[in-house]
XYZ file of C-alpha atoms in Angstrom:
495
model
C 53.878 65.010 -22.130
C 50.304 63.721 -21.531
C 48.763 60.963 -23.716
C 45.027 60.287 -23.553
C 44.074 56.542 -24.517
C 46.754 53.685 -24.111
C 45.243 52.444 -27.537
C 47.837 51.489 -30.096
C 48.643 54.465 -31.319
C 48.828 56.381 -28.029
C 51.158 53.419 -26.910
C 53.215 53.974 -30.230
C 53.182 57.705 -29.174
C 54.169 57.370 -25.974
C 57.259 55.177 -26.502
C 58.702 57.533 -29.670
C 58.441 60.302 -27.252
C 60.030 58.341 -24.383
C 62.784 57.392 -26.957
C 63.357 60.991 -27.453
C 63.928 61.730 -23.626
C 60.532 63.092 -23.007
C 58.541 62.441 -19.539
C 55.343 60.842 -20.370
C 51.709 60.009 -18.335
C 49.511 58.149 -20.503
C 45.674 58.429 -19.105
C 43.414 55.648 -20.072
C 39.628 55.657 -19.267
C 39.764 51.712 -19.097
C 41.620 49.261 -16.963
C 43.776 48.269 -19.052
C 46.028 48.904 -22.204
C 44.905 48.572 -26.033
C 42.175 50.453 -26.992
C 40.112 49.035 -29.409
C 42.146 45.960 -29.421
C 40.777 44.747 -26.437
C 39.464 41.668 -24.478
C 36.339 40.259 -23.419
C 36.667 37.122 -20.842
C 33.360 34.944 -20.967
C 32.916 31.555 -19.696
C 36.808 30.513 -19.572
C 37.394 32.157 -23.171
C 39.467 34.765 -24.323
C 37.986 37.054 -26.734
C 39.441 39.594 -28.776
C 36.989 42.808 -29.113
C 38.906 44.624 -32.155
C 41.227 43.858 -34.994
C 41.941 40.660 -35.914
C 44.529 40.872 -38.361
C 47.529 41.858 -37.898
C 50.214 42.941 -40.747
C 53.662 44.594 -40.872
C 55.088 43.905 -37.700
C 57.885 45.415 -38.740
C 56.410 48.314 -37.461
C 56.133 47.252 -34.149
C 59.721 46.639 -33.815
C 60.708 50.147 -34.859
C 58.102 51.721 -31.878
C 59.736 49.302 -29.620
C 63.429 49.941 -30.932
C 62.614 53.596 -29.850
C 63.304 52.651 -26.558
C 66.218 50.302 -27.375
C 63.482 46.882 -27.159
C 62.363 44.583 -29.791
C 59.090 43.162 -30.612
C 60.784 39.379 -30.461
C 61.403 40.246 -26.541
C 57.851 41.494 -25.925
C 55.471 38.953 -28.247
C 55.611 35.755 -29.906
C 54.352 36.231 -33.116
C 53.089 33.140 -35.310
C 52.704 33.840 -39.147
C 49.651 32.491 -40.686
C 49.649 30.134 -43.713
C 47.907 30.454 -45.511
C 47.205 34.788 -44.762
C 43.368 33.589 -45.659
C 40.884 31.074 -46.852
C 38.664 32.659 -49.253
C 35.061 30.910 -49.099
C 32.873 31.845 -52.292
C 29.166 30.685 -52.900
C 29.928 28.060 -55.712
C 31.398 25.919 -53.150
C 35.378 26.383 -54.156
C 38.224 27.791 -51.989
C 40.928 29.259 -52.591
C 43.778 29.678 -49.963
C 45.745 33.166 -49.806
C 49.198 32.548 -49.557
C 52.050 35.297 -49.093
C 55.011 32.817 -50.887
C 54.748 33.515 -54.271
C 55.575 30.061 -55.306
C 52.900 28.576 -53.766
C 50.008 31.465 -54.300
C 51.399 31.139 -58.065
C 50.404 26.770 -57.948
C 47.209 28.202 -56.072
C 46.100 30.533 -58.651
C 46.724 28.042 -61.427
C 44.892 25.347 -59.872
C 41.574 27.994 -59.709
C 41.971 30.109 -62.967
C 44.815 28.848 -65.090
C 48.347 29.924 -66.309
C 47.232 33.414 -67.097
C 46.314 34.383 -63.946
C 48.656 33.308 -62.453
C 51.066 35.413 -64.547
C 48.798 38.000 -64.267
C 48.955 37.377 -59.861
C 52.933 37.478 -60.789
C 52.298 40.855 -62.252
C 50.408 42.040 -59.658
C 52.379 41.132 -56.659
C 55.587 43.148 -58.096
C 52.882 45.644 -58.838
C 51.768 45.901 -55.228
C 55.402 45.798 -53.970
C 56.291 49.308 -56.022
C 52.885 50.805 -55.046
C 53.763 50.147 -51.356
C 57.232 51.603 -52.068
C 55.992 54.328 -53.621
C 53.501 55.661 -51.116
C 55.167 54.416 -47.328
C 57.608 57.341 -46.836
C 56.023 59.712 -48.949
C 52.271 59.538 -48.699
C 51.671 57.510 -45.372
C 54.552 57.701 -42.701
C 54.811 61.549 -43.014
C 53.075 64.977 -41.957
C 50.983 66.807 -44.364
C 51.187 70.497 -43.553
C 49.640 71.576 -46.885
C 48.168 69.582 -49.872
C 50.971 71.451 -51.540
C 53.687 69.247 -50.250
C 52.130 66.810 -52.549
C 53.750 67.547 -55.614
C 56.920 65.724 -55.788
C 58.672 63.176 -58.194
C 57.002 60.479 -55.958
C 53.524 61.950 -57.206
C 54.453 61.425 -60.936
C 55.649 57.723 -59.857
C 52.610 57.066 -57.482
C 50.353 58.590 -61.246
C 52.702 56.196 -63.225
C 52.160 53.404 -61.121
C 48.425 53.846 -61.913
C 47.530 54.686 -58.198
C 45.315 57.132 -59.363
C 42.540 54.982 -61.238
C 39.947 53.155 -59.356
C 40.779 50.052 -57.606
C 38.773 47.442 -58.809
C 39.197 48.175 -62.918
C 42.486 48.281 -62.257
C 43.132 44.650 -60.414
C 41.148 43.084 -63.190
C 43.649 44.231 -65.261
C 45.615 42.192 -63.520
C 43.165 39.161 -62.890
C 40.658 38.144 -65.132
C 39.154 35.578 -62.323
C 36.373 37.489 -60.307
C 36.912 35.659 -57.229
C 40.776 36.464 -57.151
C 39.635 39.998 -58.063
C 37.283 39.753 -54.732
C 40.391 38.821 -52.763
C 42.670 41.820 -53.535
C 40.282 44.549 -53.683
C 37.882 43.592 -50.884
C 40.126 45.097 -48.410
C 39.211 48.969 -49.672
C 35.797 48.088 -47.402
C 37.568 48.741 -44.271
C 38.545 51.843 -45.358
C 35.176 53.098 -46.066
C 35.189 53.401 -49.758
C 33.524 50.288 -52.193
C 36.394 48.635 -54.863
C 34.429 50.255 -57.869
C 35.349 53.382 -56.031
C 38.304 54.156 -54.240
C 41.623 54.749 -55.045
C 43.862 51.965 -56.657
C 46.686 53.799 -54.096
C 44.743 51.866 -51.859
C 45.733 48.674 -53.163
C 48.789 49.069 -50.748
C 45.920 47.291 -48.294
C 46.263 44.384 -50.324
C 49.928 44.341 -50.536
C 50.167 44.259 -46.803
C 47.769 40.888 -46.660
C 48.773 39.177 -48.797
C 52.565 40.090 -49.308
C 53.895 41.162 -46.428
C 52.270 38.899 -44.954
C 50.224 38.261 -41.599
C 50.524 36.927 -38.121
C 48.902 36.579 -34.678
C 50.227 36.538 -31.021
C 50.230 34.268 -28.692
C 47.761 35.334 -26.005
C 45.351 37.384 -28.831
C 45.861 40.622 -30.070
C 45.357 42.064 -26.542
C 48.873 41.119 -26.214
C 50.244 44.226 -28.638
C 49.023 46.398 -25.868
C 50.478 44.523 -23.004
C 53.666 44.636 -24.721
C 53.722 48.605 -25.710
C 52.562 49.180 -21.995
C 54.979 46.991 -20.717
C 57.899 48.567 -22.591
C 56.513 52.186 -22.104
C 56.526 51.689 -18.085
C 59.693 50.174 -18.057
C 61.249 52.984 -20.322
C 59.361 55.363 -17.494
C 56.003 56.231 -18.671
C 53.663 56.888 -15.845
C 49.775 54.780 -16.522
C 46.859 56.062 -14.864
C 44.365 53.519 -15.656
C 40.785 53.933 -14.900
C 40.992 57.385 -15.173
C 38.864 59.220 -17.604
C 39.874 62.937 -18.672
C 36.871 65.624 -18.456
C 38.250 69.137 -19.671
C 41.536 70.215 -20.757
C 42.720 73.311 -18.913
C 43.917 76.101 -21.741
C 45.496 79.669 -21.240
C 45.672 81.554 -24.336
C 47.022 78.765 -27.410
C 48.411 76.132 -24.933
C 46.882 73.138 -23.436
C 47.797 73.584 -19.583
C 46.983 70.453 -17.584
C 44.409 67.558 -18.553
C 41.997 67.054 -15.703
C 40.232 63.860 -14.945
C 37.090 63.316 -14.303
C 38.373 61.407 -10.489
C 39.587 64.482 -9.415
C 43.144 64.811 -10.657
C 44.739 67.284 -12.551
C 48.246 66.602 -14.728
C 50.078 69.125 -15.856
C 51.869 69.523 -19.235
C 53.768 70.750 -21.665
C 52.065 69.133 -24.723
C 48.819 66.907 -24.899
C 48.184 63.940 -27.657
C 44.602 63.068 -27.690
C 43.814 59.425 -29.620
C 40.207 59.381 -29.409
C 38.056 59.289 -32.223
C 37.629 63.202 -33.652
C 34.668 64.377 -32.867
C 35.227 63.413 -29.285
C 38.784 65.099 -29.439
C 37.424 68.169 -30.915
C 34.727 68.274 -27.990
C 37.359 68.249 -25.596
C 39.949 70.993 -27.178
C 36.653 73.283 -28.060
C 37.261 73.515 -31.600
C 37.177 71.752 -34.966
C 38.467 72.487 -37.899
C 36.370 73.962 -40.555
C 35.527 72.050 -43.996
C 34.091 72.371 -47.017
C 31.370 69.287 -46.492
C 31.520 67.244 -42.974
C 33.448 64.500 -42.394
C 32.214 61.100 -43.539
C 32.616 57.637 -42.003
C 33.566 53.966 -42.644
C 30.871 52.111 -42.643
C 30.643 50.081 -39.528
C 30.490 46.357 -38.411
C 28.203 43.426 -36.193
C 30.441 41.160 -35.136
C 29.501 37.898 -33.507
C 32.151 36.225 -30.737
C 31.032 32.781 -30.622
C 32.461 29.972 -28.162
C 32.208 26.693 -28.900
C 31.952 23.143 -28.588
C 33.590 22.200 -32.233
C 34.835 23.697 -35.219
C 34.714 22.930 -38.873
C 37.565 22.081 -40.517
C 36.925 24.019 -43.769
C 37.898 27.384 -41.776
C 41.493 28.581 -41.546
C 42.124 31.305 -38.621
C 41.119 33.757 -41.140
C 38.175 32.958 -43.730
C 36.448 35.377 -45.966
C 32.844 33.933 -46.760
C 31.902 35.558 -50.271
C 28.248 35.723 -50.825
C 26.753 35.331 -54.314
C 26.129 39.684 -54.470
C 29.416 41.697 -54.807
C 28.443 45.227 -56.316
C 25.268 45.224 -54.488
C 26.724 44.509 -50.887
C 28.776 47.919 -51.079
C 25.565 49.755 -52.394
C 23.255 48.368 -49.646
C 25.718 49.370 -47.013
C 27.233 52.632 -47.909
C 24.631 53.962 -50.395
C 21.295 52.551 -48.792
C 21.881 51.975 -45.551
C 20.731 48.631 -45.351
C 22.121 45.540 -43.733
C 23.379 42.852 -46.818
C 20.559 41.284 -48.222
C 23.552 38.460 -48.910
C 26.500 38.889 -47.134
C 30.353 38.912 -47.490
C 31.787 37.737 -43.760
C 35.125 37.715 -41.871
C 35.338 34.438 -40.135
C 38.218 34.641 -37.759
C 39.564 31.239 -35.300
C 41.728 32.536 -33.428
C 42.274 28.956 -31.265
C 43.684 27.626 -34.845
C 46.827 28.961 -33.823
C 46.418 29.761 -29.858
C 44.041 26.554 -28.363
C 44.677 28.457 -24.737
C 42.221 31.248 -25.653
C 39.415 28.629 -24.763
C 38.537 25.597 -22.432
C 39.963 22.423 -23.420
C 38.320 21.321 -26.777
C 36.615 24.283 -27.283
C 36.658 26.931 -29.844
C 36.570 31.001 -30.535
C 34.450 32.319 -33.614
C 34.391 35.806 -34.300
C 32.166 36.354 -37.359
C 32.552 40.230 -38.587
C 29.517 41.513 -41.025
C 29.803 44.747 -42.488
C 26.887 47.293 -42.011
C 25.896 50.913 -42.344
C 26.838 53.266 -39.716
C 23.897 55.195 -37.667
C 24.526 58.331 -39.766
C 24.103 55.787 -43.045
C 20.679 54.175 -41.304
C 19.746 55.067 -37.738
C 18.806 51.325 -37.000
C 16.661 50.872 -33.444
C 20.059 47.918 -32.866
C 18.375 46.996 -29.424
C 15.150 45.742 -31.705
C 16.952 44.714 -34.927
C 19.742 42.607 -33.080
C 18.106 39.652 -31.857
C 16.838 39.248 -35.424
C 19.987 39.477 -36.983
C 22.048 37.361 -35.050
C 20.113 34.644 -36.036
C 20.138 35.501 -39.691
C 23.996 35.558 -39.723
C 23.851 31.932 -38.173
C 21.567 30.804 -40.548
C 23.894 32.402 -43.005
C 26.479 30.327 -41.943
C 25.157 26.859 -41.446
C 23.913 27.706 -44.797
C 27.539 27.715 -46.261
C 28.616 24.877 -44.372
C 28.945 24.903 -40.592
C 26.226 23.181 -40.057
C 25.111 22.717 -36.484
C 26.900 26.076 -35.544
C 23.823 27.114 -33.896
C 23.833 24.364 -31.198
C 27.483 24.431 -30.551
C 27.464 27.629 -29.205
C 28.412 27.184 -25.529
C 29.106 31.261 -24.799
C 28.606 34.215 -27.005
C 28.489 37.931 -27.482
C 27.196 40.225 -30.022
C 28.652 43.762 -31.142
C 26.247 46.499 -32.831
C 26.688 49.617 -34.119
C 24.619 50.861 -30.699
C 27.364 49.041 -28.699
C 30.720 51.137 -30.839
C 28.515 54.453 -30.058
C 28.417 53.539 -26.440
C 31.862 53.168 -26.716
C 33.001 56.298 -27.965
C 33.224 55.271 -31.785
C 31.738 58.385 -34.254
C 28.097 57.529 -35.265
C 28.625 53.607 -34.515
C 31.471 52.785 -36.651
C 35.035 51.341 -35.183
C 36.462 52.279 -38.753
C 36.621 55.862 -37.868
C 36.692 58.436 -40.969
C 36.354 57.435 -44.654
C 39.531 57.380 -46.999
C 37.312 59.168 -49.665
C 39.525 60.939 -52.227
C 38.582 64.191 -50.039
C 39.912 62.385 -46.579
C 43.144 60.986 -47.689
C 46.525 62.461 -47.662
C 46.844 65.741 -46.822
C 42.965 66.148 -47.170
C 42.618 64.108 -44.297
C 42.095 65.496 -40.638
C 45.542 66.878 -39.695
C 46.962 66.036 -36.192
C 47.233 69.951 -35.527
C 44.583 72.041 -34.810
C 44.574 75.124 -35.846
C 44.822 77.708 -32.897
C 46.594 75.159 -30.234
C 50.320 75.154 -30.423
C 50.712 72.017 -28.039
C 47.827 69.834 -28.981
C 48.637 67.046 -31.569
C 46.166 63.968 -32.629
C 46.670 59.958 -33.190
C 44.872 57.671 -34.352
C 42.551 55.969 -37.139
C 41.058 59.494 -37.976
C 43.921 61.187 -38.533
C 46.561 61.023 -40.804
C 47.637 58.667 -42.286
C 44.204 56.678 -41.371
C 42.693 53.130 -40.659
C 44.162 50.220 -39.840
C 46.589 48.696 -37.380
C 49.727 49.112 -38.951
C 48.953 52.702 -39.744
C 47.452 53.460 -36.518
C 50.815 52.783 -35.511
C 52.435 54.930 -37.724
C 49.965 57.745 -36.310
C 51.322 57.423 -32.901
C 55.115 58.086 -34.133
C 53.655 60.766 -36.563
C 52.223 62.613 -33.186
C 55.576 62.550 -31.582
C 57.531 63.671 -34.142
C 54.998 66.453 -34.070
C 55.999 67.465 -30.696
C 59.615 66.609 -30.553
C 60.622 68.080 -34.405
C 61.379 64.325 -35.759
C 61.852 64.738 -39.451
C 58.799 62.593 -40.182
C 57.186 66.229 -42.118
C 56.795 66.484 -45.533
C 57.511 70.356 -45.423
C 59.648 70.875 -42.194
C 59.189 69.638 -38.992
C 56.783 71.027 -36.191
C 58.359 71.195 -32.992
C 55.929 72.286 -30.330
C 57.917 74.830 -27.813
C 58.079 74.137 -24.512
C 58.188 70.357 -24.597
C 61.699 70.611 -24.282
């Protein structure tokens, strides 16, 4: 078996089909392990370049139980408390917690008892939604949009997971700033609260239920780890080596040939880059009704410093005064937030070692439209912007940010395009009501009997802990896992 891309979900493919006796050569273009969770080292610190949050470990463990590890022998994983700090433009806080107990006293401080029943209500609500929809509608292959209809469909309808998501958590929460908090997550899935599914509330159950953690050593360690357990199970790495052409006779993927000369041989081929650049490669895509649309994407500012401000947890969301009109600008527009909702992430609250001694990692995350959504000239607009997201900030209280920056790096929309992302976005393909389930791009392609996809495009979608799922989705393509929601594929001649 060949994988292309030792991202997460190729590493999650890899080790499922190494748990199932395969031989395995994963072929990454970088020069080193985890994708788009990777690492930028400036100046003595230790940046993360990609997610920052990470949820249901759990899923981890089960990719490294595949080849009889676990994830406590490969990471140390710290769990945050609170999951958040939520930052909104009246001045007031409120801290996310994952113990009910204490979120209950937290919501009661901000809104009163009947919120917090109503957050009571809510959390047992978002435990049977994620119940409902894990081994049904997200850790299994669609083959046809017919495999939908099920018992679990009438209990995912019952649930409500077919209404829209934000109508529905105010149902729940008559406090807009705790609705804010368990809807806002729908943005990284490319769809605005007012508009996408409540199903997708299962987001929200994963932050702020399940809970969520960080390694030790930044989230580049997840990648370490699943490359570390893959070569010691007996996966070959080429790093550095970036595939040009597959080589195809008739319906099969022969050999994957690189662009430094070497050609691999194989019985079945998982690609993990985004789609279009997967459907380059095999020479075909499949055909739909209207194109594919995607997330919108992100500028993210990395930020070392001399200080910090107390006021942040490792994870704060700073809430503008505009809700409705932030989605609108972004997806609907294509304009940059006039006033905007950030992701303030510290990671040296929990690890110090990812900077100098007394220094400080900021990575502030603003949502924007992708270059399909507003072909922005980045290289002119960038400059600009960067200072209007500090001024942003030492507007809501860190002052002096601006001259305690000792290091820093900015991320565009022109940077995720050079990097291979689908017009500029590292939040691959929308979860529209059109790309989700089995109307979302299958890991088959029609006409190729050995060449299977992983990754945030695919089924089931975006997001770490389903990227991970997509990886042991892809093997179970190949090896005939039950993991189908008709019967399982099993691709011949990868036995």
């Amino acid at each position: 078996m060949v994988v292309v891309g030792a991202g997460l979900a190729g590493l999650s493919a890899a080790l499922h089909l190494l748990g199932a006796g395969r031989q395995v050569t994963i072929v990454e273009r970088d020069d080193h392990p985890g994708g788009r969770a990777g690492r930028l080292d400036l100046d003595g610190f230790h940046i993360d370049t990609g997610p920052t949050v990470l949820t249901m470990p759990e899923l981890l463990d089960e990719t490294f139980a595949s080849v009889g590890e676990s994830l406590a022998d490969r990471l140390d994983l710290v769990p945050l408390h609170p999951a958040y700090r939520a930052a909104f433009a009246d001045g007031s806080t409120i801290d996310v917690h994952t113990d009910p107990t204490a979120m209950v006293e937290e919501v009661r401080r901000v809104a009163g008892d009947r919120d917090a029943n109503g957050y009571l209500r809510l959390r047992a609500w978002l435990r049977r939604l994620y119940q409902a929809q894990l081994r049904r509608f997200i850790d299994v292959n669609f083959d046809s949009p017919l495999t939908l209809i099920s018992p679990e469909l009438a209990r995912l309808a019952a649930l409500g997971g077919f209404g829209r998501l934000a109508p529905t958590i105010a149902g729940f929460l008559s406090d807009e700033r705790l609705q804010r908090i368990f809807s806002f997550q729908s943005l990284y899935a490319g769809v605005s609260p007012q508009r996408a599914l409540a199903a997708y509330a299962v987001i929200a159950y994963m932050d702020t239920v399940a809970g969520v953690y960080f390694p030790r050593g930044g989230m580049r360690a997840l990648g370490t780890a699943l490359a570390g357990a893959a070569a010691d199970a007996g996966a070959r790495l080429r790093y550095g080596s970036t595939v040009s052409r597959l080589e195809r006779r008739s319906d099969r993927i022969t050999a994957v040939l690189t662009a430094e000369g070497e050609r691999i041989p194989c019985d079945a081929v998982i690609l993990t880059m985004d789609l279009p650049m997967a459907y380059r490669l095999l020479g075909r895509a499949p055909l739909r009704p209207v194109p594919l649309r995607f997330s919108p994407s992100a500028v993210v500012l990395h930020a070392g410093t001399s200080r910090t401000w107390p006021e942040l947890s490792h994870h704060t969301i700073s809430f503008g005064h505009a809700w409705h009109a932030t989605f609108d600008e972004i997806i609907n527009q294509g304009r940059v937030m006039s006033d905007p909702s950030l992701l303030i992430s510290r990671p040296t609250a929990t690890d110090p070692a990812l900077a100098p001694d007394g220094a400080h990692l900021h990575y502030v995350l603003a949502p924007c439209p992708n270059l399909r959504a507003a072909p922005i000239d980045w290289r002119q607009t960038a400059p600009r912007y960067r200072d209007e997201l500090i001024q942003t900030l030492q507007q809501r209280g860190l002052a002096g940010f601006a001259n305690a920056i000792l290091t820093e790096h900015l991320v565009t929309p022109a940077d995720w395009s050079r990097q291979g992302h689908a017009f500029g976005t590292p939040f691959a393909t929308a979860h529209t009501f059109a790309q989700t389930g089995p109307f979302r791009p299958r890991n088959m392609v029609a006409g190729l009997r050995n060449a299977v996809l992983a990754g945030c495009g695919t089924t089931p979608g975006v997001g770490l802990p389903t990227v991970v799922i997509s990886g042991k989705l892809a093997a179970a393509r190949v090896t005939g896992a039950s993991r189908t929601a008709r019967r399982p594929t099993v691709i011949s001649g990868s036995h």
